[in-house]
XYZ file of C-alpha atoms in Angstrom:
74
model
C -87.124 -37.226 -36.372
C -88.634 -40.675 -37.320
C -88.732 -41.046 -41.334
C -90.333 -43.289 -43.215
C -88.809 -44.216 -46.727
C -90.354 -45.000 -49.289
C -89.682 -44.747 -52.628
C -91.392 -43.885 -56.320
C -91.487 -46.851 -58.859
C -88.556 -45.171 -60.824
C -86.098 -44.400 -57.335
C -86.651 -48.048 -57.527
C -85.820 -49.399 -60.798
C -82.527 -47.293 -60.691
C -82.234 -48.624 -57.514
C -82.126 -52.201 -58.675
C -81.276 -51.212 -61.980
C -77.993 -50.443 -60.618
C -77.594 -53.620 -58.221
C -77.978 -51.361 -54.930
C -79.213 -53.590 -52.355
C -82.690 -51.921 -51.178
C -82.768 -52.712 -47.995
C -79.172 -51.551 -46.703
C -79.990 -47.759 -48.779
C -82.780 -47.409 -47.190
C -81.841 -48.119 -44.012
C -78.715 -46.049 -44.574
C -81.436 -43.005 -45.822
C -83.810 -43.205 -42.881
C -80.512 -43.501 -40.565
C -79.555 -39.884 -42.552
C -81.993 -38.118 -41.783
C -82.911 -38.660 -38.664
C -79.630 -37.464 -38.392
C -80.403 -34.657 -41.049
C -83.948 -34.222 -40.767
C -83.847 -30.061 -39.832
C -82.652 -29.379 -43.458
C -85.251 -31.508 -45.419
C -87.912 -29.317 -46.818
C -91.612 -30.177 -45.958
C -92.090 -29.208 -49.293
C -90.345 -31.549 -51.038
C -86.475 -30.866 -52.426
C -84.126 -32.667 -52.701
C -80.292 -33.658 -50.911
C -77.142 -35.292 -52.120
C -76.814 -38.882 -50.114
C -73.644 -40.964 -49.979
C -74.348 -44.269 -49.863
C -70.937 -46.802 -50.321
C -68.681 -44.251 -51.567
C -71.200 -42.468 -53.864
C -72.582 -39.998 -54.813
C -76.036 -39.730 -55.344
C -79.121 -36.744 -55.456
C -82.003 -38.162 -54.016
C -84.995 -35.810 -55.118
C -88.098 -36.079 -53.653
C -92.306 -34.346 -52.739
C -93.817 -33.342 -49.747
C -93.336 -34.755 -46.605
C -96.640 -35.890 -44.941
C -96.362 -37.832 -41.999
C -92.854 -38.195 -41.338
C -93.024 -40.283 -45.146
C -89.819 -39.122 -46.958
C -91.053 -40.670 -50.913
C -88.493 -41.027 -52.906
C -88.924 -39.515 -56.309
C -85.670 -39.652 -58.593
C -82.138 -40.957 -57.097
C -79.543 -39.856 -60.043
């Protein structure tokens, strides 16, 4: 599965506000999604994602046309 990661404004703000490198986070999240696509709920949900030894909860919306829309990161 080849997913495209996009962010709602508040999710992007979270990354920028916490000095997280957005392209690196996006690339690693895309790789994770491509390897774990069977675990993605097509109707949306949340999942744990480890980036730079830090765990994040990624909340996402319904997946349309392989676009993974990140609603919120906590």
